[in-house]
XYZ file of C-alpha atoms in Angstrom:
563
model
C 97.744 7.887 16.444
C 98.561 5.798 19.521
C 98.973 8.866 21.687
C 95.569 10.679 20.649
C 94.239 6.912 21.571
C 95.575 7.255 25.403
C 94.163 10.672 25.681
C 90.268 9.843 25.098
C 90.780 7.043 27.158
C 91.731 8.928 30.387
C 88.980 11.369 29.215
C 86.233 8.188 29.542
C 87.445 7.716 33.094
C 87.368 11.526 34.601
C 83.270 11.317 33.383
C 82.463 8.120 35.409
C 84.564 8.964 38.560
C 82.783 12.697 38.767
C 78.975 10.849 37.953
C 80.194 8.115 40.369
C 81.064 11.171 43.468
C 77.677 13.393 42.625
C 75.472 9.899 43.011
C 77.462 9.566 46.372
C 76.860 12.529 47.594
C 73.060 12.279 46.749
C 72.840 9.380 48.804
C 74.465 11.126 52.033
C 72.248 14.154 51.669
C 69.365 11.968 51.588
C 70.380 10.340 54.828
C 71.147 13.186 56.768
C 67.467 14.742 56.063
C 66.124 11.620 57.312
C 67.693 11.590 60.098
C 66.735 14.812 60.963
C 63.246 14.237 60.306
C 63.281 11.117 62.325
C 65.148 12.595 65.333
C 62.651 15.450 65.256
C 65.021 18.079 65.281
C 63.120 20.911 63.515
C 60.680 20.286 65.724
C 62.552 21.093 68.555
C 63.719 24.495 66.943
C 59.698 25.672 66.147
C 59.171 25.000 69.814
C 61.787 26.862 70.589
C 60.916 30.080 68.726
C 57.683 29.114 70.176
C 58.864 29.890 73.903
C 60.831 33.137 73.489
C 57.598 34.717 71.368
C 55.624 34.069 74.514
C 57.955 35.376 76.726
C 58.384 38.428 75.179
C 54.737 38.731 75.359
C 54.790 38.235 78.829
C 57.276 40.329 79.330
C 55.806 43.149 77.154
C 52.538 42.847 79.506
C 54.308 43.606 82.684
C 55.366 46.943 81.417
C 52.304 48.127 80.270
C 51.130 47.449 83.349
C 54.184 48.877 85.365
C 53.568 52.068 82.768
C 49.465 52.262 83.510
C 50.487 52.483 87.329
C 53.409 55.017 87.389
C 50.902 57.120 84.583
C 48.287 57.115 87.856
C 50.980 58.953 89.640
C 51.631 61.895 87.817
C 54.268 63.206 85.315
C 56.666 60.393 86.408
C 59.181 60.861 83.164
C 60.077 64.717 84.954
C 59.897 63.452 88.427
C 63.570 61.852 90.362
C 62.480 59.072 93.019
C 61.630 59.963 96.280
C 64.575 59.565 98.274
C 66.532 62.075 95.492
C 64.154 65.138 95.503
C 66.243 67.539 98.286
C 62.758 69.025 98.261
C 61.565 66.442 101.034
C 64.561 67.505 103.334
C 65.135 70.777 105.903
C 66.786 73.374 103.907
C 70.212 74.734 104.842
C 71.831 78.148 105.442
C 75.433 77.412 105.060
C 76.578 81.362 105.288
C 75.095 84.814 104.675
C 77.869 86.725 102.494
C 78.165 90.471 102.394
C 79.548 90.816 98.678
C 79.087 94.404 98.515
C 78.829 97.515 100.528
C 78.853 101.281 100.243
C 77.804 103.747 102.802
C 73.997 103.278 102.308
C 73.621 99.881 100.914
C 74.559 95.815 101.365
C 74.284 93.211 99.081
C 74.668 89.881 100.391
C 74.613 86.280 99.044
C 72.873 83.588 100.971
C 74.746 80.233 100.094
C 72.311 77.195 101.095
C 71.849 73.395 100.905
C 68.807 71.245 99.373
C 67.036 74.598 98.208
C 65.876 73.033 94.774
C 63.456 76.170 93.184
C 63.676 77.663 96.567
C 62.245 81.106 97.285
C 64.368 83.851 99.700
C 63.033 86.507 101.806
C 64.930 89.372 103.093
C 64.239 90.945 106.056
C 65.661 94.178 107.461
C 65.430 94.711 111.464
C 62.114 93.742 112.543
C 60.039 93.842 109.890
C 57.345 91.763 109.856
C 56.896 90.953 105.801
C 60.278 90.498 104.067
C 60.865 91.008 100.617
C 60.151 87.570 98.658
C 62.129 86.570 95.667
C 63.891 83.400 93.819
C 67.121 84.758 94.109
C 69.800 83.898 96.703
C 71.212 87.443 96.327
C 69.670 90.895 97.894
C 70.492 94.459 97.911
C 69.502 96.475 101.006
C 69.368 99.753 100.044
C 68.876 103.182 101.433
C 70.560 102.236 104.655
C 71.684 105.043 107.196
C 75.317 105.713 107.987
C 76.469 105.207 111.896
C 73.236 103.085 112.109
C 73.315 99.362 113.157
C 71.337 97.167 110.966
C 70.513 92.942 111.074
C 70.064 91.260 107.900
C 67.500 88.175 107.847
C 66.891 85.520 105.668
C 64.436 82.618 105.234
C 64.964 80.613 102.803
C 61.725 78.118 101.428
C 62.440 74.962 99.375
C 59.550 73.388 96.779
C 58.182 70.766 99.549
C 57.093 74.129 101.197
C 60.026 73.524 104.415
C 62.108 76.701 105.682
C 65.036 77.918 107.241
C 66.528 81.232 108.780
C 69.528 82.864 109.620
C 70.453 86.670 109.979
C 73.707 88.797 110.461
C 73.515 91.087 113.558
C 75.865 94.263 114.155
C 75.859 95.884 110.876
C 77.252 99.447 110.351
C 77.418 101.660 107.535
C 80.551 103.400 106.983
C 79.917 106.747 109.114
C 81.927 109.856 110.208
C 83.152 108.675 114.198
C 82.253 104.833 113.848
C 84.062 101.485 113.490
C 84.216 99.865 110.031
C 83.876 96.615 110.362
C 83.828 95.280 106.247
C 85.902 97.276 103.783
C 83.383 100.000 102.264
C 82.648 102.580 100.148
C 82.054 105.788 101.697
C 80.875 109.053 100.322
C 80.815 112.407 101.151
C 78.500 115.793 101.243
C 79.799 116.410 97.792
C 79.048 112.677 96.399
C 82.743 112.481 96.051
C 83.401 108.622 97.282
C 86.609 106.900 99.372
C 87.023 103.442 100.385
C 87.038 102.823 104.152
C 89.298 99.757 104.822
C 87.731 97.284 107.547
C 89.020 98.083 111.033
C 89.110 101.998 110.072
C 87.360 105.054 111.344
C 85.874 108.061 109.408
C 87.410 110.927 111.685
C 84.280 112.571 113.705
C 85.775 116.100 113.009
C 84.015 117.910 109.892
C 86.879 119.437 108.483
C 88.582 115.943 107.995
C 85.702 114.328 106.277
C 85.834 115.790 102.494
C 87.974 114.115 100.096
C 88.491 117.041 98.526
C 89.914 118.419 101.705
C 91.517 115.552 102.928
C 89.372 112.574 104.152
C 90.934 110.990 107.825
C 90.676 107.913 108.654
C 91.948 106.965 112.207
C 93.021 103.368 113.392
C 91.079 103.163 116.659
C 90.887 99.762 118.372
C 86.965 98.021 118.147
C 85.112 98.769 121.046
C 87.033 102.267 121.728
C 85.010 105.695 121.282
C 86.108 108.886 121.120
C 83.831 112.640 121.965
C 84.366 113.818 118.636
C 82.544 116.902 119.776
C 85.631 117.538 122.501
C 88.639 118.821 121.375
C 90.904 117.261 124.113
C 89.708 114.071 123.368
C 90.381 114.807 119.542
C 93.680 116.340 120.502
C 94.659 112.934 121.985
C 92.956 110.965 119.413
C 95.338 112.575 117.174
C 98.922 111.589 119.441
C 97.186 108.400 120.167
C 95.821 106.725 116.658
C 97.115 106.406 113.701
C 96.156 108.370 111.115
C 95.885 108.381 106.930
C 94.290 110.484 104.316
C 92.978 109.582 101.315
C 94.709 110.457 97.995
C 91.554 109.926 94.964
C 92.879 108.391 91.304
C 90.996 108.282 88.606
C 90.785 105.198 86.343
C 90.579 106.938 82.688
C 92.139 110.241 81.432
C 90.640 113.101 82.630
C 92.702 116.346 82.059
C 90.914 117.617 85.117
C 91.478 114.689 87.578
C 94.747 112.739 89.040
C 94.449 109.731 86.135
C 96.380 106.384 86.983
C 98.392 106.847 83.833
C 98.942 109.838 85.425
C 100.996 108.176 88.136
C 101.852 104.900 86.183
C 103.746 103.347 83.213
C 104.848 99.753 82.134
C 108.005 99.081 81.390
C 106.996 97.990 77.643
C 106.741 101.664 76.924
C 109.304 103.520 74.558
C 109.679 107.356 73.505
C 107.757 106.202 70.116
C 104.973 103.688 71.016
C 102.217 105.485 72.322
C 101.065 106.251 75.998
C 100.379 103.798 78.488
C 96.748 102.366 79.282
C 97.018 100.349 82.558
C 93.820 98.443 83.790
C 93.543 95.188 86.145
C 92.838 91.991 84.457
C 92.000 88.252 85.198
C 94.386 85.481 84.217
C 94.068 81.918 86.194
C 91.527 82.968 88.603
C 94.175 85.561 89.262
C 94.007 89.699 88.917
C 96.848 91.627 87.758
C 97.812 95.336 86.794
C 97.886 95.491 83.052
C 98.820 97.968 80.310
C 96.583 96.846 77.528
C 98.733 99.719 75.017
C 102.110 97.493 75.513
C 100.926 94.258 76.706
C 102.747 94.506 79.565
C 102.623 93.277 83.343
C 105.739 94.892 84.683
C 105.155 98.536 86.329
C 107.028 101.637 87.125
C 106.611 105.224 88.043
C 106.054 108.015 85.745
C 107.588 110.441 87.866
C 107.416 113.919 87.960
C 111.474 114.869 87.105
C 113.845 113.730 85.069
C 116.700 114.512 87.365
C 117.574 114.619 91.065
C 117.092 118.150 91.557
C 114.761 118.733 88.898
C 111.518 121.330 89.431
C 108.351 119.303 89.921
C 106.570 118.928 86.388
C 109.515 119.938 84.513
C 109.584 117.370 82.603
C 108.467 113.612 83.137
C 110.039 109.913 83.578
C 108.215 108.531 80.509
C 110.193 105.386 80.322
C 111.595 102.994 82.219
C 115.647 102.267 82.590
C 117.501 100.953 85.296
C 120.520 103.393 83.632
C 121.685 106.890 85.294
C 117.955 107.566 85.242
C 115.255 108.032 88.043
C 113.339 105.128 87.868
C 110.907 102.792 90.936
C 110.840 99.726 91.572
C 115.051 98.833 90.912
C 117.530 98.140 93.571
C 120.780 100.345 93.520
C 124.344 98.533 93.738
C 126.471 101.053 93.311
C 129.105 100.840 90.634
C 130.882 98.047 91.707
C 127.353 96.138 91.611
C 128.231 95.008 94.402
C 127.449 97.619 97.500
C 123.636 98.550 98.997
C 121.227 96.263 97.823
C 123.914 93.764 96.997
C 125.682 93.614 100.705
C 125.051 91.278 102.765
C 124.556 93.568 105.624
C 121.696 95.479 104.309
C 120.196 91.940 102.824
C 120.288 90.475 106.430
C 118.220 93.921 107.806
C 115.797 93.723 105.320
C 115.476 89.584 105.987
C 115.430 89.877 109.618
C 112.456 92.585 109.511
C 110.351 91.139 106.110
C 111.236 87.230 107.320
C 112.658 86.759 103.783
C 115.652 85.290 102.489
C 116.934 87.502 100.061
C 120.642 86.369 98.684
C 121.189 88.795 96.351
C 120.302 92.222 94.479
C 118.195 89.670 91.994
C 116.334 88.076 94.997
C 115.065 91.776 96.485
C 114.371 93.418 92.960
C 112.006 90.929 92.335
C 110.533 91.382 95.378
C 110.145 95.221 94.535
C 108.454 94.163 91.866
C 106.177 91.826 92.809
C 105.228 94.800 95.689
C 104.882 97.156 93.084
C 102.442 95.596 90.898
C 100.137 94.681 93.589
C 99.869 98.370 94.502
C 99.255 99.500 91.295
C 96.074 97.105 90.736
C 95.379 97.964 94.338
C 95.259 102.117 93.197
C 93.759 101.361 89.546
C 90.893 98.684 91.423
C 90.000 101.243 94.801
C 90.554 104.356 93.132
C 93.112 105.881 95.038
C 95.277 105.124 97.974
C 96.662 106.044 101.657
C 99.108 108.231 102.855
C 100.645 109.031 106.583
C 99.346 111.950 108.005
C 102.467 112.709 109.563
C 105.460 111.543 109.389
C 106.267 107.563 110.296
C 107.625 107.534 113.944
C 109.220 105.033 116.248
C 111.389 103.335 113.474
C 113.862 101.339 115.072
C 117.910 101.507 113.834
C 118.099 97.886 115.494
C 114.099 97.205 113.654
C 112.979 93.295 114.360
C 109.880 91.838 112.912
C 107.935 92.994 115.596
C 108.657 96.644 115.131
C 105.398 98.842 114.766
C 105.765 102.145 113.515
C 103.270 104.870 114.594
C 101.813 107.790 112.486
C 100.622 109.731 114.832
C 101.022 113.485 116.377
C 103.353 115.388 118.736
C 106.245 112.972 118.566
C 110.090 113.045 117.351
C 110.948 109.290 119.098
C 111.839 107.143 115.558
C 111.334 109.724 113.043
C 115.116 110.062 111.763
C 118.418 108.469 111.843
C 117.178 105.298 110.555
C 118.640 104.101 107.406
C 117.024 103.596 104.192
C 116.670 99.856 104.693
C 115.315 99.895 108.323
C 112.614 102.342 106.958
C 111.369 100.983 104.325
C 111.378 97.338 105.543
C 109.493 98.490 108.978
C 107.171 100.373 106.993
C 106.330 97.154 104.989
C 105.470 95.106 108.135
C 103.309 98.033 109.641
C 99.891 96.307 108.625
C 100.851 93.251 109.313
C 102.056 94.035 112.938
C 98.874 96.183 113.531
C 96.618 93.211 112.584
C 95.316 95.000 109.861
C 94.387 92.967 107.491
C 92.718 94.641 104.429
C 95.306 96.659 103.626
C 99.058 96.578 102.766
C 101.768 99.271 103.535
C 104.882 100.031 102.156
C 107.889 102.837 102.251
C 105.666 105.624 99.988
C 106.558 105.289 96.134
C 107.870 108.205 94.451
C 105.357 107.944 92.210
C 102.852 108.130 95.269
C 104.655 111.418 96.437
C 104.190 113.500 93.171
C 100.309 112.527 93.217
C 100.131 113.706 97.131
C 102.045 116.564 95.213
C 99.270 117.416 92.685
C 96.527 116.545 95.686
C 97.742 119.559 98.415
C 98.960 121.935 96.039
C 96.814 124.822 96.207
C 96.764 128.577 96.210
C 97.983 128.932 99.667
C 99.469 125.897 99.859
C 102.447 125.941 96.993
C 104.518 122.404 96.959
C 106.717 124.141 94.079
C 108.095 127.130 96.492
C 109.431 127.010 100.261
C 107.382 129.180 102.039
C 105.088 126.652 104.013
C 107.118 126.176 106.949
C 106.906 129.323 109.094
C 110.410 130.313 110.214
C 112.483 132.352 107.962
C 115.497 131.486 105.250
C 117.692 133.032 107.637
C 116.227 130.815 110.595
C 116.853 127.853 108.589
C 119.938 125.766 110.381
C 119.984 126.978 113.569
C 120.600 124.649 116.139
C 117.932 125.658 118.455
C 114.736 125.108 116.019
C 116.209 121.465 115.213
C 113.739 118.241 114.607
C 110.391 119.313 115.752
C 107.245 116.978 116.889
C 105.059 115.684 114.285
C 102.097 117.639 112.999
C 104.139 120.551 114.973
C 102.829 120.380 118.082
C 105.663 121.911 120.011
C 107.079 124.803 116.764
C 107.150 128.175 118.312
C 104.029 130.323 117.869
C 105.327 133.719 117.581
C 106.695 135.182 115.075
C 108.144 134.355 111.637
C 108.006 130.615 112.906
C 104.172 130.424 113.150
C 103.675 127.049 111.962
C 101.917 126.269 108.909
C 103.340 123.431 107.197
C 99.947 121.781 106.800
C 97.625 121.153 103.309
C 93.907 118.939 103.107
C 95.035 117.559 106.703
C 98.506 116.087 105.954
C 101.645 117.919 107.978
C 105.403 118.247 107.858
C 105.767 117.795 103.975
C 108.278 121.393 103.147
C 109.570 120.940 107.630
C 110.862 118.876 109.950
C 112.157 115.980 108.145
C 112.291 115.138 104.394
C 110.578 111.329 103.185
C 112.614 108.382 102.194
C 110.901 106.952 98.808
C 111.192 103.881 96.839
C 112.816 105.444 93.965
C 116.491 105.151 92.777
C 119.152 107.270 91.453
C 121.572 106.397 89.804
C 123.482 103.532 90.769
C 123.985 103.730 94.527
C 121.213 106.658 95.629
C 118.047 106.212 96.996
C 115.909 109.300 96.228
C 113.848 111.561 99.240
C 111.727 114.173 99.352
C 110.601 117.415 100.923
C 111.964 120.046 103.124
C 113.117 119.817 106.604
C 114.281 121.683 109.572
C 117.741 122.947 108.121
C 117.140 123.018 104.477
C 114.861 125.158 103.005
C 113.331 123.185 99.935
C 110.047 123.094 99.168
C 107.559 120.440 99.324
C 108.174 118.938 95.977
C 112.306 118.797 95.956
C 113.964 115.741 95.241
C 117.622 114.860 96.517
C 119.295 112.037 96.875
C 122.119 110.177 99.072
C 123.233 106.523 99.997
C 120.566 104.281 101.190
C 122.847 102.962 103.991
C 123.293 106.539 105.950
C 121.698 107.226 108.895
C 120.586 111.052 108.557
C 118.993 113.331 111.157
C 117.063 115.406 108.560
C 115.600 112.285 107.022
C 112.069 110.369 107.418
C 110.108 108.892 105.374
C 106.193 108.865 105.321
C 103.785 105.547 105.192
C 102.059 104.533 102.172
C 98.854 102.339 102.548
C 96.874 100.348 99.962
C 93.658 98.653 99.979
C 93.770 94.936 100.074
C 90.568 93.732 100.446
């Protein structure tokens, strides 16, 4: 009973202290208000909101008056300031670009600065009213071959301010005249070539078909010939160098020379279809492609499948770098350690090319890399160059300034040169001529059976020797030997009437067989051809040791379009 007694007491004294703390805290709340009242601080807080409402009135007014004044000048919200429309400025003709160009037509683009909505108009000559238009590129069209042409422009920006600038000197690809941008050029029979830029059309009729061999001479700018003379032809032909034109097709055609024709990848196998090889853009960069494999590696499909072997009986459809014929490999012999591998022949080809080949590795990639770019070169330009004749002045001690001629009535550097000397002199040949929209290389094998396909004709047979003009049993003698180029000096008489000649390209069955890119097997480097003192046809294939220095053996140029 005492302890229940204890509890209600401490009960009675929680009650008072919590009425005794609420009372208290009445009193302080009551104070504080007062205080506030009295100190007049919720006055100052009306006046307060008071201030920023009128400023943001104020505020509000100067925009709608700012807005009533820029509304008086137009549609402001579309218009920049002043000082940023390039409208109020002189327009600008940074450069006048020919993009295009076949034998009767240019299109150019005209790159400018502050041209905002600018309009163009293109003048041709001297005409007095240009065609206007808002574009910044033009076609001229209907142009005349051999005649010289200036391209104007005036360009007008929006504030109604103009400027002009023209090109002056321009000439359509034409038979007998200079061509000075890499062109298109077409024939009588709408048949169609592409001229490289510091090329000639030959003047001569019979070398202007592509059919029938198209010519193209390299004659310095500035020099003429009389095409309409035939001494100054004949020495246009022992002076300049000279090319024809071998026409590819880009898509199967059983009727036309097709680039799968002439190429494979080396993706392909005997069971996974043919090759379809196009040029493709990867990085801003273009490359040969066969879209059938995937592949960016190519090779040759060459017409044999054995030193020795007829032309066209049977095919190289796949790629090996066994005991096969096969382009681009390098050949080491069976040590792997001879030809392409030795040093020797790695510090000719160095000393020519300025590379630094160490090794078989170093130059088979280089082979490569070559060979690729010609094959997007043939795929892009539709064919391909070869030598008229065969190369001449090759050098056995050849330096980087060595510059091989293709050119008539000449045996000075057409033989006894070996394999490496050849083919890396060849290489440097547009380089050292200053040529620079195309490249040239030793001819590919690959190239050689498509010249094949091109001159064979009815009275022209690249399968059987009969082309040369002297007889089998004339063959070897010691008096015909090594003839000039394009046979200017083979006897006239007789069985040796010389006739070694098809669509304007000489000496393929006579005088001395080609050097090619291809190899066989291990140590061989393969050639082609006749020559004085063997009598094989056009088409034959042989083979011997890249390192030998031969008297019957040439090789023939091989150019590609570069630009």
């Amino acid at each position: 009973m005492k302890r229940r007694k204890d509890k209600k007491k401490e009960r009675g004294i929680t009650l008072i202290a919590l009425i005794i703390t609420i009372i208290v805290m009445l009193i302080l709340v009551t104070v504080t208000v007062t205080s506030a009242i009295n100190g007049g601080i919720f006055k100052k807080a009306w006046e307060a909101v008071s201030k920023t409402k009128d400023s943001m009135k104020n505020e509000q007014d100067g925009i709608n008056e700012l807005l009533a004044e820029m509304e008086k000048l137009g549609n402001w919200k579309d218009t920049p300031p002043a000082e940023a429309i390039p409208d109020e400025k002189e327009p600008v003709i940074d450069e006048i670009k020919i993009i295009a160009k076949t034998s009767n037509s240019i299109e150019i683009e005209v790159e400018t600065t502050d041209t905002q909505e600018a309009t163009y108009k293109y003048y041709l000559n001297d005409e007095e009213n240009g065609e206007e238009i808002a574009e910044n590129t033009h076609e001229y069209t209907d142009l005349q071959g051999g005649k010289e042409y200036t391209l104007k422009v005036e360009v007008t920006n929006k504030g109604g301010k103009s400027a002009t600038d023209s090109i002056k000197g321009i000439t359509m690809a034409s038979t007998g005249t200079y061509t000075e941008v890499t062109t298109e050029y077409k024939d009588k029979e709408e048949n169609t070539a592409i001229i490289p830029a510091g090329f000639t059309v030959s003047g001569v009729e019979s070398e202007q078909s592509i059919d029938g061999g198209l010519v193209v001479y390299v004659i310095p700018k500035g020099t003429t010939v009389d095409w309409t003379n035939s001494t100054a032809v004949a020495n246009a032909k022992k002076t300049y160098d000279q090319f024809v034109w071998i026409p590819i097709k880009q898509t199967t055609d059983n009727n036309a020379q097709d680039i799968n024709d002439m190429y494979i990848c080396q993706g392909k196998t005997e069971t996974n279809g043919e090759c379809k090889i196009t040029v493709v853009e990867e990085d801003g960069v273009k490359k040969a492609h066969c879209e059938t494999h995937n592949n960016d590696n190519m090779a040759g499909r060459l017409y044999a499948s054995q030193a020795g072997g007829h032309f066209e009986e049977g095919k190289t459809e796949v790629y090996s770098t066994s005991y096969t014929l096969r382009e681009p490999d390098v050949v080491t012999g069976r040590s792997e350690t001879d030809y392409d591998a030795n040093s020797t022949y790695l510090t000719q080809l160095n000393t020519i090319l300025g590379e630094d080949f160490q090794n078989a590795s170093d130059f088979k990639e280089y082979l490569q890399k070559e060979y690729n770019e010609i094959v997007k070169s043939v795929y892009e330009n539709k064919g391909y160059y070869v030598g008229r004749y065969e190369t001449s002045d090759m050098d056995n001690n050849g330096t980087s300034s060595t510059t091989v001629k293709v050119v008539a009535g000449t045996t000075t550097g057409i033989n006894k040169v070996n394999w490496y000397r050849m083919y890396a002199e060849q290489v440097k040949y547009a380089e050292n001529k200053g040529l620079t929209s195309v490249g040239s290389s030793m001819i590919q094998g690959a190239a050689y059976d498509q010249e094949m396909k091109f001159v064979d004709t009815t009275s022209y047979k690249v399968k059987t020797a009969e082309n040369v003009g002297h007889s089998t049993t004339e063959i070897g003698q010691t008096t015909l030997g090594v003839y000039q180029t394009g046979g200017l000096n083979y006897p006239t008489s007789g069985t040796r009437s010389y006739k070694d000649y098809s669509k304007n390209i000489y000496d393929l069955e006579g005088n001395v067989m080609a050097w090619t890119t291809e190899a066989y097997p291990t140590g061989c480097r393969v050639y082609r051809g006749g020559s004085y003192n063997k009598g094989f046809s056009a088409s034959y294939r042989d083979v011997y040791y890249p390192s030998s220095n031969m008297n019957w053996v040439g090789s023939q140029l091989q150019l590609y379009v570069t630009l």
